[in-house]
PDB file of C-alpha atoms in Angstrom:
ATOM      1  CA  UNK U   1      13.635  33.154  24.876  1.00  0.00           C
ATOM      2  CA  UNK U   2      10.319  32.160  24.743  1.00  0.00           C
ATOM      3  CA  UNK U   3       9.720  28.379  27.309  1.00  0.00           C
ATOM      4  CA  UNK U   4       6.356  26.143  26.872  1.00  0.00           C
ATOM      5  CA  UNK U   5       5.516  25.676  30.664  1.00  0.00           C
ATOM      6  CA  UNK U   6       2.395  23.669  31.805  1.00  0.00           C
ATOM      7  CA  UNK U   7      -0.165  25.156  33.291  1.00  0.00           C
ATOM      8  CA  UNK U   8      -1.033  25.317  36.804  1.00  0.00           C
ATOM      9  CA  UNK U   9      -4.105  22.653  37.426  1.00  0.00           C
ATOM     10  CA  UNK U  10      -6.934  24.741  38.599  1.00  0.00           C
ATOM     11  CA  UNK U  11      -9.454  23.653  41.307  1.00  0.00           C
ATOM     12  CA  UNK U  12     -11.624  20.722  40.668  1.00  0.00           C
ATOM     13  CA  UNK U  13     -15.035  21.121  40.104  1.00  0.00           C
ATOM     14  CA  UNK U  14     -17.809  19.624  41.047  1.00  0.00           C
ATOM     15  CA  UNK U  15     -17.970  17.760  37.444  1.00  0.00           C
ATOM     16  CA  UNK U  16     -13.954  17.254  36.943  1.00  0.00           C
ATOM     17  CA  UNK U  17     -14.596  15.319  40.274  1.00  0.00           C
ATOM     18  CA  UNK U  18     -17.603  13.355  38.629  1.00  0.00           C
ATOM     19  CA  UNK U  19     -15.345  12.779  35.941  1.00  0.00           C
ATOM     20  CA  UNK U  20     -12.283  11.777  37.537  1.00  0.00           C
ATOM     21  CA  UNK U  21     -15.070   8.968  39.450  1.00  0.00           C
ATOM     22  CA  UNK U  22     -16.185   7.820  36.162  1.00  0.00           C
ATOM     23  CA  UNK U  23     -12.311   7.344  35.018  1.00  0.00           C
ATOM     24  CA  UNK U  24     -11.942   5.711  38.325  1.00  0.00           C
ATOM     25  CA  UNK U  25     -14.396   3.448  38.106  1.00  0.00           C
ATOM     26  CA  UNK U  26     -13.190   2.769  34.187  1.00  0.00           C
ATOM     27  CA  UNK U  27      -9.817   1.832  35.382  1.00  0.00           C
ATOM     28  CA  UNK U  28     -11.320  -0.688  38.187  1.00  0.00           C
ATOM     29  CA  UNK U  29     -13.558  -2.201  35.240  1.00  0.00           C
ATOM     30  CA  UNK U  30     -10.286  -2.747  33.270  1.00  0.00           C
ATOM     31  CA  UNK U  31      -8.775  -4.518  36.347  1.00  0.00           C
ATOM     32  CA  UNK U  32     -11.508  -6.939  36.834  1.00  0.00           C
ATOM     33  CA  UNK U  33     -11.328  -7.631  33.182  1.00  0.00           C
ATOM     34  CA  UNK U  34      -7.516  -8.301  33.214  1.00  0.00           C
ATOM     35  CA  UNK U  35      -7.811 -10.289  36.532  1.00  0.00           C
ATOM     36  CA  UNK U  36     -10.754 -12.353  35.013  1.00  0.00           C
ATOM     37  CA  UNK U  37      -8.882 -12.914  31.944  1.00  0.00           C
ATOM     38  CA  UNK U  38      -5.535 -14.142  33.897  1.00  0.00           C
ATOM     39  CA  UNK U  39      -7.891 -16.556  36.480  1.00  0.00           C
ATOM     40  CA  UNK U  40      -9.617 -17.678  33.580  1.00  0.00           C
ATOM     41  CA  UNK U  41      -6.284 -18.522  31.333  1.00  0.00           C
ATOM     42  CA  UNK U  42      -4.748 -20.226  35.027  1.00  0.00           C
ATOM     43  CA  UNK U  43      -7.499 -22.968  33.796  1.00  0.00           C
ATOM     44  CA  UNK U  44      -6.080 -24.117  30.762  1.00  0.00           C
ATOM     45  CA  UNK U  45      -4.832 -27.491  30.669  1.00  0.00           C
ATOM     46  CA  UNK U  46      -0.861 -27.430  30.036  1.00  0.00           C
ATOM     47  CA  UNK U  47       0.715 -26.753  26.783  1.00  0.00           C
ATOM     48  CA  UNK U  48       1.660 -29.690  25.400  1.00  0.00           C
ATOM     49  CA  UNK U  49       0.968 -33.114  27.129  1.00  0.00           C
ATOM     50  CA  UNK U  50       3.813 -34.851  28.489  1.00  0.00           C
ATOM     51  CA  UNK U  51       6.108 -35.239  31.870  1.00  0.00           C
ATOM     52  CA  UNK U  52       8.969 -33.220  30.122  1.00  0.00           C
ATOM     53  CA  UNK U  53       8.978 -29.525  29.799  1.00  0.00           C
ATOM     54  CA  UNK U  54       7.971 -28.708  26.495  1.00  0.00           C
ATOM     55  CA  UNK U  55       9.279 -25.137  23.983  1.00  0.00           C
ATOM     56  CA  UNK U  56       7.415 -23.819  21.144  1.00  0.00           C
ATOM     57  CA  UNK U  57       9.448 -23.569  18.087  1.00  0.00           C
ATOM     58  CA  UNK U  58      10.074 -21.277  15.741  1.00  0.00           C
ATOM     59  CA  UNK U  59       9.450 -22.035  11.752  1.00  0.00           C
ATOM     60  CA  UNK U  60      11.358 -19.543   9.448  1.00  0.00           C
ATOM     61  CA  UNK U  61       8.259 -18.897   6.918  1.00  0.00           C
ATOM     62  CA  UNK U  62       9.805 -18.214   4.212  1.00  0.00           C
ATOM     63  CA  UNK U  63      12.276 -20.738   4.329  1.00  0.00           C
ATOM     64  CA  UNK U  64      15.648 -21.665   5.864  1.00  0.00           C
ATOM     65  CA  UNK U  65      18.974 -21.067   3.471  1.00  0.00           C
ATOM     66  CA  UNK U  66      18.341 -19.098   0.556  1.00  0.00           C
ATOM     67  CA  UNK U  67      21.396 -20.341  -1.155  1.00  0.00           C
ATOM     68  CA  UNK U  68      20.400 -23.749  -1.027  1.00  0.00           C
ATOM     69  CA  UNK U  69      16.965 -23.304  -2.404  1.00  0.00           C
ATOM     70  CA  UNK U  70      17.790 -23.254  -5.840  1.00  0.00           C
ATOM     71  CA  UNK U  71      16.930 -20.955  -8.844  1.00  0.00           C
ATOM     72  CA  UNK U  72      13.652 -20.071  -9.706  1.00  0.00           C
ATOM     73  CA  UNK U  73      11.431 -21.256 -12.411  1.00  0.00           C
ATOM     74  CA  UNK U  74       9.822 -19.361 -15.105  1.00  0.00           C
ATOM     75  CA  UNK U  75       6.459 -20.079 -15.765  1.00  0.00           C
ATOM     76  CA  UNK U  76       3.844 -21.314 -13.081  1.00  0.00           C
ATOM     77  CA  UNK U  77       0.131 -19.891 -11.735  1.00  0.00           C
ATOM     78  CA  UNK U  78       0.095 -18.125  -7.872  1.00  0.00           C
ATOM     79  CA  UNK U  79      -3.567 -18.210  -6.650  1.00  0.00           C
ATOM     80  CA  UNK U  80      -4.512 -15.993  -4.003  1.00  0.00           C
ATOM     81  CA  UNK U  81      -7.688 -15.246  -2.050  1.00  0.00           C
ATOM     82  CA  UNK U  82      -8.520 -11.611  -1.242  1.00  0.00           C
ATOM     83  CA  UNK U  83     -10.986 -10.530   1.835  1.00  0.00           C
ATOM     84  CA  UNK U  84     -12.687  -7.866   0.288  1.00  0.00           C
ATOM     85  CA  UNK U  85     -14.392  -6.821  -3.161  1.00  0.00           C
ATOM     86  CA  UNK U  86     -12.506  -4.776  -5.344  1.00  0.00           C
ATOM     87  CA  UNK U  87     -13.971  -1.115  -6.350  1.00  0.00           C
ATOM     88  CA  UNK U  88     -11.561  -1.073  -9.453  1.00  0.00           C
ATOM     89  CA  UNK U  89      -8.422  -0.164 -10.482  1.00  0.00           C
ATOM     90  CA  UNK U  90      -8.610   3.836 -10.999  1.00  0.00           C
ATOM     91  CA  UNK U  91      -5.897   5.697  -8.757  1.00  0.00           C
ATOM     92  CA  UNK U  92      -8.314   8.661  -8.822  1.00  0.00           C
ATOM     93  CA  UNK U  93     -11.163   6.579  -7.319  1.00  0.00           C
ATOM     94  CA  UNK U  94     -10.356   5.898  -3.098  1.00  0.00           C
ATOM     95  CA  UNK U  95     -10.570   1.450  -2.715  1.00  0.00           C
ATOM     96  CA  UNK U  96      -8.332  -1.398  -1.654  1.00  0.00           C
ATOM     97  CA  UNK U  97      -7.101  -3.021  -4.175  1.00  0.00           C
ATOM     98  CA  UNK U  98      -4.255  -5.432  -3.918  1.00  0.00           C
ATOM     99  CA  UNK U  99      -4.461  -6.673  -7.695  1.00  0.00           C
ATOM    100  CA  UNK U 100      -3.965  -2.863  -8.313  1.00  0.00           C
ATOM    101  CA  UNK U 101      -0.076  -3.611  -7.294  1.00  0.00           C
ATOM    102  CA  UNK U 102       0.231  -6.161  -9.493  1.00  0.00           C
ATOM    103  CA  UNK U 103      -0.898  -4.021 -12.511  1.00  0.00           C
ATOM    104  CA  UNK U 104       0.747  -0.616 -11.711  1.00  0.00           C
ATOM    105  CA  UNK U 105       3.530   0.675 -11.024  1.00  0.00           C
ATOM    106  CA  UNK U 106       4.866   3.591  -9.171  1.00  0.00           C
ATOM    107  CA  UNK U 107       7.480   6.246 -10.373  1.00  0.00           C
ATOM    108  CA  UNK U 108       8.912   5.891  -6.981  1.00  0.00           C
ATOM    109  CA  UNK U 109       8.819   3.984  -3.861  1.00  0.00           C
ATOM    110  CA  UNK U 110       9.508   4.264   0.107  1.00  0.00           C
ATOM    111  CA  UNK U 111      12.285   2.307   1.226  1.00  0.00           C
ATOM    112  CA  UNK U 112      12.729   0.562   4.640  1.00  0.00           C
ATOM    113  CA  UNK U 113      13.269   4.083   6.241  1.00  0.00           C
ATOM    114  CA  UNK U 114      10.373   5.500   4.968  1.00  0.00           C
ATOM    115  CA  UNK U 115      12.034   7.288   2.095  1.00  0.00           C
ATOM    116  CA  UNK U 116      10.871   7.813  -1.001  1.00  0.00           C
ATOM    117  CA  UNK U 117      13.837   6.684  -3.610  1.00  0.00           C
ATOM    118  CA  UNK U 118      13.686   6.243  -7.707  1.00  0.00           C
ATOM    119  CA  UNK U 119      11.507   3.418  -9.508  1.00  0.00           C
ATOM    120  CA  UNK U 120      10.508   4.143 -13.062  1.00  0.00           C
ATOM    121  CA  UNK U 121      11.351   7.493 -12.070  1.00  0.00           C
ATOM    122  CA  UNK U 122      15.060   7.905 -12.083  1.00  0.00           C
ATOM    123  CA  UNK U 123      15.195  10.832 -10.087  1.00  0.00           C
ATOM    124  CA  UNK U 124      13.271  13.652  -8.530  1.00  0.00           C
ATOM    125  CA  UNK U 125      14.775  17.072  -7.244  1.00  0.00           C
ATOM    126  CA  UNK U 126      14.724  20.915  -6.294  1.00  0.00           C
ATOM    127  CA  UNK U 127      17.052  22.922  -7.076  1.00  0.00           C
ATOM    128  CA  UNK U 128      15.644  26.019  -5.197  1.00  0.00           C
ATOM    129  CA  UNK U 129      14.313  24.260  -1.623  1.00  0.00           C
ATOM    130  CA  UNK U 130      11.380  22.705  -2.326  1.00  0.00           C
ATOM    131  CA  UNK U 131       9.270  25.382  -4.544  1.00  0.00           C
ATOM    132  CA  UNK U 132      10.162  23.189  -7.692  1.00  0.00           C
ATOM    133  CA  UNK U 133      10.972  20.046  -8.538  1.00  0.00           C
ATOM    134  CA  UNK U 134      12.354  18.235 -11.765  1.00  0.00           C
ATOM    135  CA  UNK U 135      11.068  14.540 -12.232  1.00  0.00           C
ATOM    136  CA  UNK U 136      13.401  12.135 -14.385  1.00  0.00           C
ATOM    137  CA  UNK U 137      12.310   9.157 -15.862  1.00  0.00           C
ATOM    138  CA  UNK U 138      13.784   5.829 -16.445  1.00  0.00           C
ATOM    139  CA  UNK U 139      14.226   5.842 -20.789  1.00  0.00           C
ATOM    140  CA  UNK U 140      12.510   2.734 -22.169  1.00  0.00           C
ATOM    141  CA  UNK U 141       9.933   1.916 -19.538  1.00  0.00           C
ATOM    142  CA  UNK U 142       6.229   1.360 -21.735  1.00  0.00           C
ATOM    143  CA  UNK U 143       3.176   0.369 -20.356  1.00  0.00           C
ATOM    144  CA  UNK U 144       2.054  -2.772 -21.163  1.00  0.00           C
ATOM    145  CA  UNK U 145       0.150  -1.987 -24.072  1.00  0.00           C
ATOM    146  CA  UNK U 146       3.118  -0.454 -25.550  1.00  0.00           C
ATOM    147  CA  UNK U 147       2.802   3.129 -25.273  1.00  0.00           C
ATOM    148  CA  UNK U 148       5.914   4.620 -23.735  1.00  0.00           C
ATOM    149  CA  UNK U 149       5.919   6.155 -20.055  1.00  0.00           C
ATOM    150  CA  UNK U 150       7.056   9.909 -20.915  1.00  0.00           C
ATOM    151  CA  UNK U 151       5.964  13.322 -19.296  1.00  0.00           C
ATOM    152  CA  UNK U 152       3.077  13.965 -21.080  1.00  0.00           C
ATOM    153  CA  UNK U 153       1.646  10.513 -19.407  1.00  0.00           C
ATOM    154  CA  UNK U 154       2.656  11.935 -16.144  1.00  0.00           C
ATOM    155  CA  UNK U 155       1.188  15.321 -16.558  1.00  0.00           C
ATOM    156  CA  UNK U 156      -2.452  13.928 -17.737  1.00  0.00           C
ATOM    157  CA  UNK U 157      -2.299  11.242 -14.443  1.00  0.00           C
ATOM    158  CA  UNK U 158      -1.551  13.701 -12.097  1.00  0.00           C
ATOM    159  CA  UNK U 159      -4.423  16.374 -13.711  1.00  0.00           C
ATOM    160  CA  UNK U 160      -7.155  13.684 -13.023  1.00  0.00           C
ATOM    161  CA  UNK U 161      -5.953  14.402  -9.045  1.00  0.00           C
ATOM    162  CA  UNK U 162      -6.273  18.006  -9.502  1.00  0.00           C
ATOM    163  CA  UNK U 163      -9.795  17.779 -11.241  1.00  0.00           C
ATOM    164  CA  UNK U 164     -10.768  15.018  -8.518  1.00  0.00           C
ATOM    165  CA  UNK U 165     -11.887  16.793  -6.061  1.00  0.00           C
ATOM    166  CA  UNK U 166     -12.754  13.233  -4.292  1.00  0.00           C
ATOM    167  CA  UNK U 167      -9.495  11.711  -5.530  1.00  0.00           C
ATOM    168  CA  UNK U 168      -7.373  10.179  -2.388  1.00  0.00           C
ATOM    169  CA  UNK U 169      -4.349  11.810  -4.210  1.00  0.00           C
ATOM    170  CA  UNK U 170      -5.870  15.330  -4.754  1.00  0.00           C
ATOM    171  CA  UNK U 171      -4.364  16.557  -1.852  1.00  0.00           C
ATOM    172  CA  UNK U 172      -1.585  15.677  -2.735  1.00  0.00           C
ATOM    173  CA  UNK U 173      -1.922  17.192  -6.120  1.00  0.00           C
ATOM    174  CA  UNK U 174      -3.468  19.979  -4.388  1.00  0.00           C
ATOM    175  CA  UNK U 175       0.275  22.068  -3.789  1.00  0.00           C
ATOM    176  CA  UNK U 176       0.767  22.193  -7.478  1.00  0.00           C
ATOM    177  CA  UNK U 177       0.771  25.864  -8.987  1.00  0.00           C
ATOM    178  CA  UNK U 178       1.846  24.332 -12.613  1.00  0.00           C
ATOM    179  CA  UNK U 179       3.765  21.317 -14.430  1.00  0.00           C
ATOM    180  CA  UNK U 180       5.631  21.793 -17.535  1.00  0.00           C
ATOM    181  CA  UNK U 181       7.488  19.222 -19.568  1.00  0.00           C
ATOM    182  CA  UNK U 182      10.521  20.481 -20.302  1.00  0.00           C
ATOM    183  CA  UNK U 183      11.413  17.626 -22.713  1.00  0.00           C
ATOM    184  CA  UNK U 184      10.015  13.799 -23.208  1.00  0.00           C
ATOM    185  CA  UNK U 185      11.329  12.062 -19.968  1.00  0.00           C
ATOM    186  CA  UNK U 186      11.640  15.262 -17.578  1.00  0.00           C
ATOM    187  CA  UNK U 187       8.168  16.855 -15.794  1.00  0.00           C
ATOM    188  CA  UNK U 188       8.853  20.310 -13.993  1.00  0.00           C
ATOM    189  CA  UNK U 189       6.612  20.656 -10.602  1.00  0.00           C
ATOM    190  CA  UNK U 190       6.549  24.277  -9.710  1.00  0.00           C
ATOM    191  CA  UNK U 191       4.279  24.614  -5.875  1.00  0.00           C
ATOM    192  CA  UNK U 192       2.020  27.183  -5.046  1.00  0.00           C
ATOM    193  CA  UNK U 193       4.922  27.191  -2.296  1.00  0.00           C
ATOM    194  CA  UNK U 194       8.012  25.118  -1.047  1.00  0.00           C
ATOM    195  CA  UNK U 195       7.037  21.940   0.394  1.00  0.00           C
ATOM    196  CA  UNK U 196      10.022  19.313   1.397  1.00  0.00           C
ATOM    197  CA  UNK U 197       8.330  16.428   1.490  1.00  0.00           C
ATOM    198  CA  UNK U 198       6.757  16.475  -1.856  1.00  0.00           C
ATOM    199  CA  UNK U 199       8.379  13.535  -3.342  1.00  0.00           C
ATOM    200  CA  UNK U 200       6.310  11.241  -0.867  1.00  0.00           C
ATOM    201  CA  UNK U 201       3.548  11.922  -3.040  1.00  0.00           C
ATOM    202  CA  UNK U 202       5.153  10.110  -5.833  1.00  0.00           C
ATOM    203  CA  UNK U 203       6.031   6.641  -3.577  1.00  0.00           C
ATOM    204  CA  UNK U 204       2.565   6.273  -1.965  1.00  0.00           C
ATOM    205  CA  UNK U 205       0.635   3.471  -2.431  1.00  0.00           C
ATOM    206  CA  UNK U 206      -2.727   2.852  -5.157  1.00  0.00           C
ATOM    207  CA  UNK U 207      -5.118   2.951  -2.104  1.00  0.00           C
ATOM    208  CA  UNK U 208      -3.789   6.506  -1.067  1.00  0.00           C
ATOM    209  CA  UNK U 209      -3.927   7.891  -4.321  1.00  0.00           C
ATOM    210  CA  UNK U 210      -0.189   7.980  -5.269  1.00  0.00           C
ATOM    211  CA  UNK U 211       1.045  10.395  -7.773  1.00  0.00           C
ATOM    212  CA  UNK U 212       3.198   8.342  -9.226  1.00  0.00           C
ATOM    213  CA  UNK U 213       0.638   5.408 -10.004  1.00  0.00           C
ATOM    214  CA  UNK U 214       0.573   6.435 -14.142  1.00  0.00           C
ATOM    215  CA  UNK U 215      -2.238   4.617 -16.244  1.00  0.00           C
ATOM    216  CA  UNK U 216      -1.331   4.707 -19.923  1.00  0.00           C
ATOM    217  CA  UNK U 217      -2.626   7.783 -21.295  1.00  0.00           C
ATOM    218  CA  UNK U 218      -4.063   6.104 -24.256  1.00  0.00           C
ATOM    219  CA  UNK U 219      -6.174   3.590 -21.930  1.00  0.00           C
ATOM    220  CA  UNK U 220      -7.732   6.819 -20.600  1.00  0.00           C
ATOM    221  CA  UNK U 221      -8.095   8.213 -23.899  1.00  0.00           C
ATOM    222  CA  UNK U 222     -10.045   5.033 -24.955  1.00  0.00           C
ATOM    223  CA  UNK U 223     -11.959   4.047 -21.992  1.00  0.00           C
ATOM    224  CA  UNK U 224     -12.236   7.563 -19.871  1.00  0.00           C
ATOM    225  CA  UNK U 225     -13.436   6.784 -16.681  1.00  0.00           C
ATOM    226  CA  UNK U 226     -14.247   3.203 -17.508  1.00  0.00           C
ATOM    227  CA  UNK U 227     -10.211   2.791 -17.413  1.00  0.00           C
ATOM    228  CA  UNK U 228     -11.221   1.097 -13.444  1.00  0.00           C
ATOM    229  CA  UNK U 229     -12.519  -1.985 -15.049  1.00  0.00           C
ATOM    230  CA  UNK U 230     -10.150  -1.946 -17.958  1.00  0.00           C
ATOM    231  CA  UNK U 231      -6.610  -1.094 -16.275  1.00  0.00           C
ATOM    232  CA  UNK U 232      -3.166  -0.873 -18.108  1.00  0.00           C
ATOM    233  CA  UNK U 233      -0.473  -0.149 -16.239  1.00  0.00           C
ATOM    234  CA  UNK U 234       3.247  -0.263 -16.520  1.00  0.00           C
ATOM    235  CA  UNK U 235       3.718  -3.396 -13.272  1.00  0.00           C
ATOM    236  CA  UNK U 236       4.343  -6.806 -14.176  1.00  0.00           C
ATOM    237  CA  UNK U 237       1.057  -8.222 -14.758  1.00  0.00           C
ATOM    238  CA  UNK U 238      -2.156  -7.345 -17.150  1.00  0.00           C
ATOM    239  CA  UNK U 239      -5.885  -7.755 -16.310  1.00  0.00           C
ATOM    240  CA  UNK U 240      -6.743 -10.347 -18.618  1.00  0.00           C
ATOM    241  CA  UNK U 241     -10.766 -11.047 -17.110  1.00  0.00           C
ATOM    242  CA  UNK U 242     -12.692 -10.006 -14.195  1.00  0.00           C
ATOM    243  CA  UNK U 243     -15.719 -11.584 -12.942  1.00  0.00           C
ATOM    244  CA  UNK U 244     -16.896  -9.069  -9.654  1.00  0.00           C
ATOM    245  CA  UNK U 245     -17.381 -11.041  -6.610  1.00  0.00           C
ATOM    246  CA  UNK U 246     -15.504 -14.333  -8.468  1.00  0.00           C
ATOM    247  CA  UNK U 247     -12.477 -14.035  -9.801  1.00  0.00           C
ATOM    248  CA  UNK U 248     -10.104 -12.093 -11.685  1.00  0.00           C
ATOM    249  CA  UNK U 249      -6.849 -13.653 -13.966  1.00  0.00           C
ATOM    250  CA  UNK U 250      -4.140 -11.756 -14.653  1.00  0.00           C
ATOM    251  CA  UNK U 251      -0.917 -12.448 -16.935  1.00  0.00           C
ATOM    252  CA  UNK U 252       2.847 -11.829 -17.569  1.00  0.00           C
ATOM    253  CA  UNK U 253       3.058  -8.598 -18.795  1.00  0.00           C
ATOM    254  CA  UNK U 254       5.691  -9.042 -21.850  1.00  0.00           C
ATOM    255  CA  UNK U 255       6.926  -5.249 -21.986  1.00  0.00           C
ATOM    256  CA  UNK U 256       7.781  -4.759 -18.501  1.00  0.00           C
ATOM    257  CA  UNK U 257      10.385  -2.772 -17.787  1.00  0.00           C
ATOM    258  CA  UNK U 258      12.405  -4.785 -15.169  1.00  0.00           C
ATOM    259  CA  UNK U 259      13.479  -7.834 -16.926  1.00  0.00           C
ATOM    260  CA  UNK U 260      15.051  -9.720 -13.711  1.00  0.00           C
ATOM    261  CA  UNK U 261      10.931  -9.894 -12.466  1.00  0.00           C
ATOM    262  CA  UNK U 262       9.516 -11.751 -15.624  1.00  0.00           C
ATOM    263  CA  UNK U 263       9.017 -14.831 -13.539  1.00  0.00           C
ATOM    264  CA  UNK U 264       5.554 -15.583 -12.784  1.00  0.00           C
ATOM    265  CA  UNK U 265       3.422 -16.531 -16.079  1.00  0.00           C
ATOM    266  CA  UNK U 266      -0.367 -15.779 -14.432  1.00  0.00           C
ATOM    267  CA  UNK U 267      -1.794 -14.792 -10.720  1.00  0.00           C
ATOM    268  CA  UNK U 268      -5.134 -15.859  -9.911  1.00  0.00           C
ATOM    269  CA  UNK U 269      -7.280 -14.036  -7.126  1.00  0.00           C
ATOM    270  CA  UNK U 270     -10.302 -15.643  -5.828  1.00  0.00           C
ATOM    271  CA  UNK U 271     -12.324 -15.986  -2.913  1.00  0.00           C
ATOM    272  CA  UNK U 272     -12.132 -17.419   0.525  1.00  0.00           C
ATOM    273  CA  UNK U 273     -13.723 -20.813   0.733  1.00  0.00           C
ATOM    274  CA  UNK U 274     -15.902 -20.444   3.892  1.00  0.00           C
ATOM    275  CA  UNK U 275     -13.722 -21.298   6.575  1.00  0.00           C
ATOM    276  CA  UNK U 276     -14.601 -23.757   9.220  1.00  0.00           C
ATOM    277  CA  UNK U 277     -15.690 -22.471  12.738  1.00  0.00           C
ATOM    278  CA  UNK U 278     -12.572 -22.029  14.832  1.00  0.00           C
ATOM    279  CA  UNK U 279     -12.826 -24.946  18.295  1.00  0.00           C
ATOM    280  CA  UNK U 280     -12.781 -22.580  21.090  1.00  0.00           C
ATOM    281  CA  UNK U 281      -9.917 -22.509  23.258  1.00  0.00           C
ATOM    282  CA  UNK U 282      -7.919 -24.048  20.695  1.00  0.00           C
ATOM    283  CA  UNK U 283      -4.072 -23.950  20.509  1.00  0.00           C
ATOM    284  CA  UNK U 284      -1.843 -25.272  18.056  1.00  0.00           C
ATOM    285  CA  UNK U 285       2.094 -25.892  19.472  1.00  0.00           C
ATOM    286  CA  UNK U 286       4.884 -27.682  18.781  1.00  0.00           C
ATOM    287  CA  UNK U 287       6.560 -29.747  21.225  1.00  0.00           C
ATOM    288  CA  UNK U 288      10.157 -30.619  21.418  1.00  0.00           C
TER     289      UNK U 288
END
């Protein structure tokens, strides 16, 4: 049986004891700091400002019974503000892009556990331990320009990771001896070797490169690598205009594939007025 034992400390040098000073003297800085920071919070004036004691309470943000909120509306604009510029909207090309979740979709998606789980894929498996895996897709789901979601479209996304050498997603791609599709909504992955978590390649996110975020293959066709400033995607909303550095407008997208989510009709993104300056020592409370 083979143990992991630590090993035996050996005898300070001269510089491990300059060293352990230095982390000494780091520590007592970090003490000062905290006991300046507690003498210099001890100064604040009271929360609140009467003779009673006085609670901070708690708003539920998003709302108090769900029940008795009513049904939603169809139709209506969400405008958002967004704290940094957009690069564009290729997967292949490493930005943060919230309006790229919006547009795209992913063929699947980690739940609350961190598992990945079916989206417009409906499944993904191996039947021999994680050397290859079979990809089903949902039948029916087309991009919002109508072309249909099938394995070809899959196959052409995930070569632009493999050719990427820059691509957030190409090592992700990188495992991947070959794909085959075996017929229109089923893509065979066949590794280089087995790998378990390969599926988590398919539910990440548009700014880590995502395997499963699938641009219409005839967007690429048309626009090649221009397809970052003209996206189309199979999420609930289309790029309709985008001014850099002003806005962008985006709209229902009429084809999408989950018909329960065909509630907003547009979602704006512009930017942040400029805020005011914050008054120092400032604290906002409720009082009960």
């Amino acid at each position: 049986m083979t143990a992991v034992r630590a090993a035996p400390e050996p005898a300070a040098s001269p510089g491990r004891r300059r060293r352990r000073g230095s982390r000494a003297v780091a520590l007592l800085a970090v003490g000062l700091a905290t006991s300046l920071a507690a003498a210099c919070g001890a100064n604040l004036p009271p929360v609140g400002g009467g003779a009673g004691e006085t609670t901070i309470r708690t708003v539920n943000p998003y709302g108090d019974d769900l029940s008795a909120e009513g049904e939603p509306k169809r139709g209506g604009t969400l405008v958002m503000a967004m704290d940094r510029a957009i690069v564009g909207f290729d997967p292949t090309v490493r930005n943060t892009n919230p309006a790229a979740l919006a547009v795209y979709d992913s063929l699947l998606k980690l739940n609350h556990e961190g598992k990945p789980e079916p989206y417009m894929a409906k499944s993904m498996t191996s039947p021999d331990r994680g050397l290859t895996w079979v990809l089903e897709l949902r039948e029916g789901v087309e991009f919002s320009d109508g072309t249909p979601l099938d394995a070809d479209a899959v196959i052409v996304n995930v070569q632009r990771h493999i050719d990427a050498a820059a691509s957030p997603g190409h090592r992700f791609a990188e495992p991947i001896a070959s794909m085959t599709a075996v017929d229109p909504l089923t893509v065979k992955f066949t590794l280089k070797e087995p790998f378990g978590p390969f599926p988590v390649a398919f539910a990440s996110g548009f700014a880590y490169g995502g395997l499963g975020i699938i641009v219409s293959p005839a967007a690429l066709q048309q626009y090649g690598d221009d397809v970052a400033q003209h996206p189309v995607g199979a999420g609930p909303f289309v790029l309709t205009d985008w001014a850099r550095d002003s806005h962008m407008n985006l709209r229902r997208n009429e084809n999408y594939w989950q018909d329960a989510c065909r509630t907003w009709t547009g979602w704006s993104s512009g930017r942040c007025p400029t805020p005011r300056p914050a008054t120092p020592r400032s604290r906002t409370v409720t009082s009960t």
